[in-house]
Amino acid sequence: MTQPEPATARVSLRRMTPVQLIFLGFLLVTGLGTGILMLPAATAAGEETSFIHALFTATSALCVTGLTVVDTGAHWSALGQVVILVLIQLGGFGVMTFATVVGLIVLGRLSLRSKLLAAAEAKSLGLADLRSLILGIVKISLIVELVLTVILTLRFWLSYEMTFGEALWQGLFHAISAFNNAGFSLFNDSLMQFVGDPVVCLSMAAAIILGGLGFPVILQLRRRYRTPRLWSMHTRIVLWATTVLLVGGTGFILALEWSNPATLGPLNWSEKLLASFFQSVQTRTAGFNSVDISAMEPTTWLGLDALMFIGGAPAGTAGGIKVTTFAVLLFILFAELRGGAAVNIFGKRLSRAVHRQAISVVLLATALIVLVTGALMHLTGLPLDQVLFETVSAFATVGLSTGITADLPAVGQALLVLLMFIGRVGPITFASALALRERRTMYELPKERPIIG
C-alpha cells in the first residue's frame, strides 16, 4: 500500500479562506518589515534597534497606527524611514489589495481567488465592480497624497526655513502618513510646532477625513455628488456619523481644555478652535497631535477614548469599530426605545444579520481592550486612565499617546503589538467570517425569553 503524498504548501494555501490569507499576508509583511528595520543600515548612526522596537514600529506602520517607541526622525536612517513609509502605504491600501493591483499591472486580469481576496479586504459588495474599485482606490490615494505633498512641501520650504529637499521629504512623508491615517511624524513633537498654522493643520485634516471616509464612499460621492437621493445607506450613515462626531469632538475638546495652561490655554480663540478641530480629526485614527496629549485633563482622555473606539468608516484607512457599527447600534437603541418592530435608517430597513454582526464586533473589541488594559495595569502599576487611553489607541490604530508607550516593559509593548495587529486585521477577518458563515437553516427551535435588565 502506498503512502499518501504529504500536502504541499501550495495546496494548503489554496484551501485557506480569503480572510485567513489576509491575516497571513499581514503577518508575513510585518515579519519582513521587522527584519529590514533590524538591519544596521536602517538605524541612524549611534542608535541600536532591538527586536521588540523593530517589531513594534513595523506593526504600527503596517497597521497605520502611529504609536512609537523611538523617535522616528532621529532613530531611523533614511532607509528606515523609507521602509516605514512603504509599510504605511501598504497598510493603507491593504496587503491583498496591493497584491491585486500588482496582478492587474503584470497580468492585466484577475483570477477568481484574487477577486475574492480583494473583495474581502476592500469590503466590496460584489465582484463585478471590483476592478474599478481597486483602480479607484489607487487613483484616489495617489491624487490626494500628491496634492497634499505639494501643499506641505511649499509651506515647509517657504515658511519654515527648510531646504527644498528637506521640505519635499517632510511633505511626502507626512502626506502619505496623513491620508493613510498613520500618524507617524518625523518631527520630535509630532505637529505641535504647527498648532496655529491653518495651512498645515487644515490640509492634513482634510486628507485624514478623506482617508477615514472609506474608498466606497469617496467613489460614490465622486460619481453621484449631485444626486444625494441616490446615495446608499452606507454612504449616508458614514457622512452623518462623521459630521456629528467631528463637530461633537471639537466642542468637547474646546470646552474641557479651554483654560488648560498646558494645552489650549496660551492660544488665542482662533488657534484654540483650530487645535480642537485638529485633535477631533485625529481621533478618526490618524494620531498626530498639535497639543500635548499627556497634559490633557483625564476627562478629556475619557472622551477621546470613546471617539477613538468608534473610529472611522470601513473599507478605508481608519480603524476602530467603525462609525457604521456605532450608528447601527444607535439606531437599534432608538428603535427599541420606540418599540418598533424593525430598525429603519434613512428610509431603508436594516437587515437583522447586521444587528448581530455589529453587536459581535463591539463585544469582541471591548473584551480585548479590557483584557489588555488589565494586563498592562498589572505589569506596570500605571493608572487606569493612562493605560486605557494607550490600549484604545492601539486597538483603534490611532497612535495618540499619553507618553507611556516607550517606557512600557517589553511584554507590555508586545501586548500593544498584538492589539494593533488585531485592531487592523481582526475586524476585517471577523466581520467577513460572520458574513461568510451565514447560512439558512431548515428548522427553528421554540422561542423563550430570559429577563433582561
PDB file of N, CA, C and O in Angstrom, residues 38 47 57 206 297 322 356:
ATOM      1  N   MET A  38      15.630  45.894  11.490  1.00  0.00           N
ATOM      2  CA  MET A  38      16.697  45.461  12.386  1.00  0.00           C
ATOM      3  C   MET A  38      18.080  45.549  11.750  1.00  0.00           C
ATOM      4  O   MET A  38      19.091  45.404  12.437  1.00  0.00           O
ATOM      5  N   GLU A  47      22.690  54.753  17.038  1.00  0.00           N
ATOM      6  CA  GLU A  47      21.474  54.171  17.586  1.00  0.00           C
ATOM      7  C   GLU A  47      21.487  52.649  17.398  1.00  0.00           C
ATOM      8  O   GLU A  47      22.105  52.127  16.476  1.00  0.00           O
ATOM      9  N   THR A  57       7.537  48.970  15.682  1.00  0.00           N
ATOM     10  CA  THR A  57       7.483  50.002  14.640  1.00  0.00           C
ATOM     11  C   THR A  57       6.894  49.464  13.355  1.00  0.00           C
ATOM     12  O   THR A  57       6.059  50.125  12.714  1.00  0.00           O
ATOM     13  N   ALA A 206      -7.943  67.568   6.176  1.00  0.00           N
ATOM     14  CA  ALA A 206      -8.775  67.213   5.027  1.00  0.00           C
ATOM     15  C   ALA A 206      -8.392  65.843   4.473  1.00  0.00           C
ATOM     16  O   ALA A 206      -9.261  65.019   4.150  1.00  0.00           O
ATOM     17  N   GLU A 297      -6.650  67.002  30.410  1.00  0.00           N
ATOM     18  CA  GLU A 297      -7.404  66.582  31.584  1.00  0.00           C
ATOM     19  C   GLU A 297      -7.816  65.114  31.448  1.00  0.00           C
ATOM     20  O   GLU A 297      -8.123  64.652  30.332  1.00  0.00           O
ATOM     21  N   LYS A 322     -15.643  51.255  13.801  1.00  0.00           N
ATOM     22  CA  LYS A 322     -16.189  51.912  12.615  1.00  0.00           C
ATOM     23  C   LYS A 322     -17.490  52.654  12.948  1.00  0.00           C
ATOM     24  O   LYS A 322     -18.292  52.234  13.771  1.00  0.00           O
ATOM     25  N   ARG A 356     -26.612  41.462  14.476  1.00  0.00           N
ATOM     26  CA  ARG A 356     -25.739  40.502  15.151  1.00  0.00           C
ATOM     27  C   ARG A 356     -24.268  40.811  14.896  1.00  0.00           C
ATOM     28  O   ARG A 356     -23.432  40.706  15.792  1.00  0.00           O
TER      29      ARG A 356
END
